[in-house]
C-alpha cells in the first residue's frame, strides 16, 4: 500500500504532482488553519505531514501519530512545532531556510523605507481624496536613511542580508545576537556588535530577525520602547509574538517611538478593526516576508524534498535537530 501524506493546505501544482507519484495524498480544503480536530484525526495514520507556520503541532498532536515519519513545514520558522518532542519520537522535521532569505530581507527593507518615507500613508491620502495642495515645505516629510543607525536583532541569514541592503543606503549597522559572529564576517558586512541595551538605545531603526522562542517571547515591551529613541522605528518581519503588541500600540499612540513597519502579528490574520489599523504611524503587511513567485516555488520544492527524505528514513536537506 502507498504511504499516506496529509497537507494542511494546497501547494504548487508541480509539488502536488511530485507527491502524487509516490504517495496517497490528501490536501485539506476549507477553513485555514485546518481545525485542530481534523489535524489530529489525520495525523493518526499518515506517514508524512506537510504543514504551514500557523499549524500548531504540539506534543498532544504528535502523541496521536502512529506511523508519522516526517513533518515538513513550508517555512523557515518552526516555533509552531514541538521539535524537541518530535525528535524524542524519532520524527524528522524539515524546514525551508536560505531560499527565502533574500525575499524576507527585501520585505524588511521595504517596510523600513516605507515607514521612514511614508509611502503607504501617502497612497492612502490620495485614495481618500485628501491630497489637496501640492509640495509644501513641511508636507508629508519623512526621515533620511543615510547616516542613520540600523540595529539588527538577530544577525543570522536574514539579518545579514538586510545589513547589506542597509549599507548600500549608507546606514550604520549595529547588531545583537547571543553570540558574536566572526570579526572577519563583521568586517566584510561592516557591522558592529553591541549589547541588547545599546542596540535599543542607539538605533534609529530596529529590525527584528530572531526566531520566536521562550527567550524572545515579548522581548519588545513597554520597558524596551521607553528606552528606545522617541524618533526610532521598529520593523518586525520575524514573528508577532516577539513583540508585546498591546505595549507597541500604546508606544505608537503616545509617540514613545516614532513608527513601525510590521509583517507579523500576535494573532494572524488581523482584521480591519484591529487597533493597529487605526494608527497613521504604522505600515502593515499581511505576513508576506517570503512571498515572491520565485521564493514560494523554491520553498515548495524544498518542502517536497525534505518530506521525501524523511519518508525514506533519511535526514531532510534542512532538518531541525534530527
Ligand atoms: P537564523 O539564520 O537562524 O537567524 C536567527 C538569528 O537570531 C541568529 O543570528 C541568532 O544568533 C539570533 N538569536 C536567536 N535567539 C536569540 C536571542 N534570544 N537573542 C538574540 N539573538 C538571538 O534565522 P533566519 O533564517 O534569519 O530567520 C529568522 C526568523 O525570521 C525565522 O525564525 C522566522 O520566524 C522569521 N521569518 C519570517 C518570515 C516572514 O514571512 N515574515 C520569513 C522568513 C523568516 P544567536 O544564536 O547567536 O543568538
CSV table of C-alpha atoms and ligand atoms in Angstrom, one decimal:
chain,number,residue,atom,x,y,z
A,1,UNK,CA,0.0,0.0,0.0
A,2,UNK,CA,1.1,3.6,-0.8
A,3,UNK,CA,2.3,5.7,2.1
A,4,UNK,CA,0.0,8.4,3.2
A,5,UNK,CA,0.7,12.2,3.2
A,6,UNK,CA,-1.6,14.9,4.6
A,7,UNK,CA,-1.1,18.5,3.5
A,8,UNK,CA,-2.8,21.1,5.7
A,9,UNK,CA,-3.1,23.4,2.7
A,10,UNK,CA,-2.5,23.1,-1.1
A,11,UNK,CA,0.9,23.8,-2.7
A,12,UNK,CA,2.0,24.5,-6.2
A,13,UNK,CA,0.8,22.1,-8.9
A,14,UNK,CA,4.3,20.8,-9.6
A,15,UNK,CA,4.7,19.9,-5.9
A,16,UNK,CA,1.4,18.1,-5.7
A,17,UNK,CA,2.2,16.2,-9.0
A,18,UNK,CA,5.5,15.1,-7.5
A,19,UNK,CA,3.9,13.9,-4.3
A,20,UNK,CA,1.1,12.0,-6.1
A,21,UNK,CA,3.7,10.0,-8.0
A,22,UNK,CA,4.8,8.4,-4.7
A,23,UNK,CA,2.1,8.7,-2.1
A,24,UNK,CA,-1.5,8.7,-1.4
A,25,UNK,CA,-2.1,12.4,-0.7
A,26,UNK,CA,-4.9,14.3,1.0
A,27,UNK,CA,-5.0,18.1,0.8
A,28,UNK,CA,-7.1,19.9,3.3
A,29,UNK,CA,-9.6,22.2,1.7
A,30,UNK,CA,-11.8,24.6,3.6
A,31,UNK,CA,-11.1,26.6,6.8
A,32,UNK,CA,-7.5,27.8,7.2
A,33,UNK,CA,-5.8,26.9,9.5
A,34,UNK,CA,-7.0,23.3,9.4
A,35,UNK,CA,-9.1,22.8,12.6
A,36,UNK,CA,-7.1,21.0,15.3
A,37,UNK,CA,-9.7,18.2,15.4
A,38,UNK,CA,-9.2,17.4,11.7
A,39,UNK,CA,-5.4,17.7,12.0
A,40,UNK,CA,-5.5,15.3,15.0
A,41,UNK,CA,-7.7,12.8,13.2
A,42,UNK,CA,-5.5,12.9,10.1
A,43,UNK,CA,-2.1,12.7,11.9
A,44,UNK,CA,-3.2,9.4,13.4
A,45,UNK,CA,-2.4,7.3,10.4
A,46,UNK,CA,-0.3,9.3,7.9
A,47,UNK,CA,3.4,8.7,7.3
A,48,UNK,CA,4.1,12.3,6.3
A,49,UNK,CA,2.7,15.7,7.1
A,50,UNK,CA,3.2,19.0,5.2
A,51,UNK,CA,2.2,22.0,7.3
A,52,UNK,CA,2.4,25.7,7.5
A,53,UNK,CA,3.6,28.2,10.1
A,54,UNK,CA,0.2,28.6,11.7
A,55,UNK,CA,-0.5,24.9,12.2
A,56,UNK,CA,0.1,24.0,15.9
A,57,UNK,CA,1.9,20.7,16.1
A,58,UNK,CA,2.3,20.3,19.8
A,59,UNK,CA,3.1,17.3,22.0
A,60,UNK,CA,-0.5,16.2,22.3
A,61,UNK,CA,-0.9,16.2,18.5
A,62,UNK,CA,2.3,14.3,17.9
A,63,UNK,CA,1.3,11.7,20.5
A,64,UNK,CA,-1.6,10.7,18.3
A,65,UNK,CA,0.6,9.8,15.4
A,66,UNK,CA,1.1,6.1,14.9
A,67,UNK,CA,3.1,6.0,11.7
A,68,UNK,CA,4.4,9.5,11.3
A,69,UNK,CA,8.0,9.7,10.0
A,70,UNK,CA,8.3,13.3,8.9
A,71,UNK,CA,6.8,16.8,9.4
A,72,UNK,CA,7.8,19.1,6.6
A,73,UNK,CA,6.9,22.7,7.2
A,74,UNK,CA,6.6,25.3,4.4
A,75,UNK,CA,8.5,27.9,6.4
A,76,UNK,CA,11.9,28.7,8.0
A,77,UNK,CA,10.2,29.3,11.3
A,78,UNK,CA,9.4,26.2,13.3
A,79,UNK,CA,8.1,27.7,16.5
A,80,UNK,CA,4.7,26.0,15.8
A,81,UNK,CA,6.2,22.5,16.1
A,82,UNK,CA,7.3,20.8,19.3
A,83,UNK,CA,10.6,19.9,17.6
A,84,UNK,CA,12.1,18.5,20.8
A,85,UNK,CA,9.3,16.1,21.3
A,86,UNK,CA,9.3,15.1,17.6
A,87,UNK,CA,13.0,14.3,17.9
A,88,UNK,CA,12.2,12.1,21.0
A,89,UNK,CA,9.6,10.3,18.9
A,90,UNK,CA,12.2,9.9,16.1
A,91,UNK,CA,10.0,12.0,13.7
A,92,UNK,CA,12.1,14.1,11.3
A,93,UNK,CA,11.3,17.8,10.9
A,94,UNK,CA,12.2,19.6,7.7
A,95,UNK,CA,12.1,23.4,7.1
A,96,UNK,CA,13.0,25.9,4.4
A,97,UNK,CA,15.8,28.2,5.3
A,98,UNK,CA,18.1,30.0,2.8
A,99,UNK,CA,15.7,30.0,-0.2
A,100,UNK,CA,13.6,32.8,1.5
A,101,UNK,CA,16.4,34.8,2.9
A,102,UNK,CA,16.7,37.5,0.2
A,103,UNK,CA,12.9,37.9,-0.2
A,104,UNK,CA,12.4,38.4,3.5
A,105,UNK,CA,15.3,40.8,3.8
A,106,UNK,CA,13.8,42.7,0.9
A,107,UNK,CA,10.5,42.9,2.6
A,108,UNK,CA,12.1,44.1,5.8
A,109,UNK,CA,13.9,46.8,3.9
A,110,UNK,CA,10.6,47.8,2.1
A,111,UNK,CA,8.9,48.3,5.4
A,112,UNK,CA,11.9,50.3,6.6
A,113,UNK,CA,11.8,52.6,3.5
A,114,UNK,CA,8.0,52.8,3.6
A,115,UNK,CA,8.0,53.7,7.3
A,116,UNK,CA,10.7,56.4,7.0
A,117,UNK,CA,9.3,57.8,3.8
A,118,UNK,CA,5.6,57.4,4.4
A,119,UNK,CA,4.8,55.9,1.0
A,120,UNK,CA,1.7,53.8,2.1
A,121,UNK,CA,0.4,56.8,4.1
A,122,UNK,CA,0.7,59.0,1.0
A,123,UNK,CA,-1.1,56.3,-1.1
A,124,UNK,CA,-3.9,56.4,1.4
A,125,UNK,CA,-4.1,60.2,1.5
A,126,UNK,CA,-4.5,60.2,-2.3
A,127,UNK,CA,-7.1,57.4,-2.4
A,128,UNK,CA,-9.1,59.1,0.4
A,129,UNK,CA,-9.2,62.3,-1.7
A,130,UNK,CA,-7.2,64.2,0.9
A,131,UNK,CA,-4.3,65.4,-1.3
A,132,UNK,CA,-5.4,69.0,-1.9
A,133,UNK,CA,-2.3,71.2,-2.0
A,134,UNK,CA,1.0,70.4,-3.7
A,135,UNK,CA,4.6,70.5,-2.5
A,136,UNK,CA,4.7,72.3,0.9
A,137,UNK,CA,7.9,72.7,2.8
A,138,UNK,CA,6.6,70.5,5.6
A,139,UNK,CA,4.2,68.3,3.8
A,140,UNK,CA,4.4,64.6,4.5
A,141,UNK,CA,8.1,64.9,5.5
A,142,UNK,CA,9.9,61.6,6.2
A,143,UNK,CA,13.3,60.8,7.5
A,144,UNK,CA,16.6,60.3,5.7
A,145,UNK,CA,18.2,56.8,5.8
A,146,UNK,CA,21.7,58.0,5.1
A,147,UNK,CA,23.8,58.2,8.3
A,148,UNK,CA,21.1,56.7,10.5
A,149,UNK,CA,21.8,53.7,12.6
A,150,UNK,CA,20.0,50.4,11.9
A,151,UNK,CA,20.0,48.0,14.8
A,152,UNK,CA,19.5,44.4,13.8
A,153,UNK,CA,18.4,42.0,16.5
A,154,UNK,CA,19.3,38.5,15.2
A,155,UNK,CA,22.2,38.8,12.7
A,156,UNK,CA,21.6,35.4,11.1
A,157,UNK,CA,20.7,34.6,7.5
A,158,UNK,CA,18.0,37.3,7.0
A,159,UNK,CA,19.7,39.8,9.4
A,160,UNK,CA,23.0,39.7,7.5
A,161,UNK,CA,21.2,40.0,4.1
A,162,UNK,CA,19.4,43.1,5.4
A,163,UNK,CA,22.7,44.6,6.7
A,164,UNK,CA,24.0,44.5,3.1
A,165,UNK,CA,20.9,46.4,1.8
A,166,UNK,CA,21.3,49.0,4.6
A,167,UNK,CA,25.0,49.5,3.9
A,168,UNK,CA,24.1,50.3,0.2
A,169,UNK,CA,21.9,53.1,1.6
A,170,UNK,CA,24.8,54.4,3.7
A,171,UNK,CA,23.3,53.4,7.0
A,172,UNK,CA,25.4,52.4,10.0
A,173,UNK,CA,24.6,48.9,11.2
A,174,UNK,CA,24.9,47.6,14.7
A,175,UNK,CA,23.6,44.2,15.8
A,176,UNK,CA,23.0,41.9,18.7
A,177,UNK,CA,22.9,38.1,18.9
A,178,UNK,CA,23.5,35.8,21.8
A,179,UNK,CA,26.9,35.0,20.2
A,180,UNK,CA,29.0,37.4,18.2
A,181,UNK,CA,29.8,36.5,14.6
A,182,UNK,CA,33.4,36.3,13.5
A,183,UNK,CA,35.4,39.5,13.2
A,184,UNK,CA,36.2,38.8,9.6
A,185,UNK,CA,32.4,38.5,8.9
A,186,UNK,CA,31.7,41.7,10.9
A,187,UNK,CA,34.3,43.5,8.8
A,188,UNK,CA,33.0,42.2,5.5
A,189,UNK,CA,29.5,43.2,6.4
A,190,UNK,CA,30.6,46.5,8.0
A,191,UNK,CA,28.6,45.8,11.2
A,192,UNK,CA,29.4,46.4,14.9
A,193,UNK,CA,28.4,44.1,17.8
A,194,UNK,CA,26.6,45.7,20.7
A,195,UNK,CA,24.7,44.6,23.8
A,196,UNK,CA,20.9,44.4,23.6
A,197,UNK,CA,20.8,47.6,25.8
A,198,UNK,CA,23.0,49.5,23.4
A,199,UNK,CA,21.0,48.2,20.4
A,200,UNK,CA,17.7,49.5,21.7
A,201,UNK,CA,19.1,52.9,23.0
A,202,UNK,CA,21.4,53.7,20.0
A,203,UNK,CA,19.3,52.6,17.0
A,204,UNK,CA,17.3,54.9,14.7
A,205,UNK,CA,15.6,51.8,13.3
A,206,UNK,CA,15.5,48.4,14.9
A,207,UNK,CA,14.7,45.4,12.7
A,208,UNK,CA,13.9,42.1,14.4
A,209,UNK,CA,15.2,38.8,12.9
A,210,UNK,CA,15.3,36.4,15.8
A,211,UNK,CA,13.1,33.3,15.9
A,212,UNK,CA,10.2,33.1,18.3
A,213,UNK,CA,11.4,31.2,21.4
A,214,UNK,CA,10.7,31.2,25.1
A,215,UNK,CA,13.7,33.6,25.3
A,216,UNK,CA,12.5,36.0,22.6
A,217,UNK,CA,8.8,36.0,23.6
A,218,UNK,CA,7.6,39.6,24.1
A,219,UNK,CA,11.2,40.7,24.1
A,220,UNK,CA,10.0,44.1,22.9
A,221,UNK,CA,7.7,45.5,25.5
A,222,UNK,CA,7.0,48.9,27.1
A,223,UNK,CA,10.2,48.8,29.2
A,224,UNK,CA,12.2,48.4,25.9
A,225,UNK,CA,10.1,51.0,24.0
A,226,UNK,CA,10.7,53.6,26.7
A,227,UNK,CA,14.5,53.1,26.3
A,228,UNK,CA,14.3,53.5,22.5
A,229,UNK,CA,14.7,56.9,20.9
A,230,UNK,CA,11.4,58.7,20.5
A,231,UNK,CA,12.4,59.2,16.9
A,232,UNK,CA,13.0,55.5,16.4
A,233,UNK,CA,11.2,53.0,14.2
A,234,UNK,CA,10.6,49.3,14.8
A,235,UNK,CA,10.5,46.8,11.9
A,236,UNK,CA,9.3,43.3,12.5
A,237,UNK,CA,9.3,40.5,9.9
A,238,UNK,CA,10.2,37.7,12.4
A,239,UNK,CA,7.2,36.6,14.5
A,240,UNK,CA,4.5,38.7,16.0
A,241,UNK,CA,4.9,37.2,19.5
A,242,UNK,CA,8.5,38.6,19.8
A,243,UNK,CA,6.7,42.0,20.4
A,244,UNK,CA,4.1,42.8,23.1
A,245,UNK,CA,1.5,44.1,20.7
A,246,UNK,CA,-0.6,45.9,23.3
A,247,UNK,CA,2.5,47.8,24.5
A,248,UNK,CA,3.5,48.6,20.9
A,249,UNK,CA,0.1,50.1,20.2
A,250,UNK,CA,0.4,52.4,23.3
A,251,UNK,CA,4.0,53.3,22.3
A,252,UNK,CA,2.9,54.2,18.8
A,253,UNK,CA,-0.2,56.2,20.0
A,254,UNK,CA,1.8,58.1,22.7
A,255,UNK,CA,4.7,58.6,20.3
A,256,UNK,CA,7.1,56.9,22.7
A,257,UNK,CA,8.6,55.6,19.4
A,258,UNK,CA,8.1,57.2,16.0
A,259,UNK,CA,6.7,54.4,13.9
A,260,UNK,CA,6.6,50.8,13.0
A,261,UNK,CA,6.6,48.5,9.9
A,262,UNK,CA,5.0,45.1,10.6
A,263,UNK,CA,4.7,41.9,8.6
A,264,UNK,CA,3.8,39.7,11.5
A,265,UNK,CA,1.3,39.9,14.4
A,266,UNK,CA,0.5,38.2,17.6
A,267,UNK,CA,-2.6,36.6,16.1
A,268,UNK,CA,-2.9,36.4,12.3
A,269,UNK,CA,-4.8,37.5,10.2
A,270,UNK,CA,-5.6,40.8,11.9
A,271,UNK,CA,-9.0,42.4,11.0
A,272,UNK,CA,-9.9,45.8,9.7
A,273,UNK,CA,-10.9,46.8,13.3
A,274,UNK,CA,-7.6,45.9,14.8
A,275,UNK,CA,-6.2,48.9,16.8
A,276,UNK,CA,-3.0,48.9,14.6
A,277,UNK,CA,-5.1,49.7,11.5
A,278,UNK,CA,-6.2,52.9,13.2
A,279,UNK,CA,-2.7,54.3,13.6
A,280,UNK,CA,-1.2,56.5,11.0
A,281,UNK,CA,2.4,55.8,12.0
A,282,UNK,CA,2.5,52.1,11.2
A,283,UNK,CA,2.9,50.3,7.9
A,284,UNK,CA,1.2,46.9,7.8
A,285,UNK,CA,1.8,43.9,5.6
A,286,UNK,CA,-0.1,40.6,5.6
A,287,UNK,CA,2.8,38.2,6.5
A,288,UNK,CA,4.4,38.3,3.1
A,289,UNK,CA,8.1,38.1,4.0
A,290,UNK,CA,8.8,35.2,1.8
A,291,UNK,CA,6.0,35.8,-0.6
A,292,UNK,CA,7.5,36.2,-4.1
A,293,UNK,CA,6.7,33.9,-7.0
A,294,UNK,CA,10.2,32.5,-7.2
A,295,UNK,CA,10.8,32.1,-3.5
A,296,UNK,CA,7.5,30.4,-2.8
A,297,UNK,CA,8.2,27.9,-5.6
A,298,UNK,CA,11.6,27.2,-4.2
A,299,UNK,CA,10.1,26.7,-0.8
A,300,UNK,CA,7.6,24.2,-2.2
A,301,UNK,CA,10.5,22.3,-3.9
A,302,UNK,CA,12.4,22.1,-0.6
A,303,UNK,CA,9.3,21.1,1.3
A,304,UNK,CA,8.7,18.1,-1.0
A,305,UNK,CA,12.4,17.1,-0.9
A,306,UNK,CA,12.5,17.3,2.8
A,307,UNK,CA,9.4,15.2,3.0
A,308,UNK,CA,10.8,12.6,0.6
A,309,UNK,CA,14.0,12.2,2.5
A,310,UNK,CA,12.1,11.9,5.8
A,311,UNK,CA,9.7,9.3,4.4
A,312,UNK,CA,12.8,7.2,3.5
A,313,UNK,CA,14.2,7.4,7.0
A,314,UNK,CA,16.8,10.0,5.9
A,315,UNK,CA,17.6,13.4,7.2
A,316,UNK,CA,15.9,16.3,5.4
A,317,UNK,CA,18.1,18.7,3.4
A,318,UNK,CA,17.2,21.3,6.1
A,319,UNK,CA,16.5,19.5,9.3
A,320,UNK,CA,15.7,20.6,12.8
A,321,UNK,CA,17.7,18.6,15.2
A,322,UNK,CA,17.3,15.1,13.8
B,1,LIG,P1,18.7,32.4,11.6
B,1,LIG,O1,19.6,32.4,10.4
B,1,LIG,O2,18.6,31.3,12.5
B,1,LIG,O3,19.0,33.8,12.4
B,1,LIG,C1,18.4,34.0,13.7
B,1,LIG,C2,19.3,34.9,14.5
B,1,LIG,O4,18.8,35.2,15.7
B,1,LIG,C3,20.7,34.3,14.8
B,1,LIG,O5,21.7,35.2,14.4
B,1,LIG,C4,20.7,34.1,16.3
B,1,LIG,O6,22.0,34.2,16.8
B,1,LIG,C5,19.7,35.2,16.7
B,1,LIG,N1,19.1,34.8,18.0
B,1,LIG,C6,18.4,33.7,18.3
B,1,LIG,N2,17.9,33.8,19.6
B,1,LIG,C7,18.3,35.0,20.1
B,1,LIG,C8,18.2,35.7,21.3
B,1,LIG,N3,17.5,35.1,22.3
B,1,LIG,N4,18.7,36.9,21.5
B,1,LIG,C9,19.4,37.4,20.5
B,1,LIG,N5,19.6,36.9,19.3
B,1,LIG,C10,19.1,35.7,19.1
B,1,LIG,O7,17.2,32.7,11.1
B,1,LIG,P2,16.7,33.4,9.7
B,1,LIG,O8,16.6,32.5,8.6
B,1,LIG,O9,17.4,34.7,9.6
B,1,LIG,O10,15.1,33.7,10.1
B,1,LIG,C11,14.8,34.4,11.3
B,1,LIG,C12,13.3,34.4,11.6
B,1,LIG,O11,12.6,35.1,10.7
B,1,LIG,C13,12.7,33.0,11.5
B,1,LIG,O12,12.9,32.2,12.7
B,1,LIG,C14,11.2,33.2,11.2
B,1,LIG,O13,10.5,33.2,12.4
B,1,LIG,C15,11.3,34.6,10.6
B,1,LIG,N6,10.8,34.7,9.2
B,1,LIG,C16,9.7,35.3,8.9
B,1,LIG,C17,9.3,35.4,7.6
B,1,LIG,C18,8.1,36.2,7.2
B,1,LIG,O14,7.3,35.8,6.3
B,1,LIG,N7,7.8,37.3,7.8
B,1,LIG,C19,10.0,34.8,6.5
B,1,LIG,C20,11.2,34.2,6.9
B,1,LIG,C21,11.6,34.1,8.2
B,1,LIG,P3,22.5,33.5,18.2
B,1,LIG,O15,22.1,32.1,18.1
B,1,LIG,O16,23.9,33.8,18.3
B,1,LIG,O17,21.7,34.2,19.3
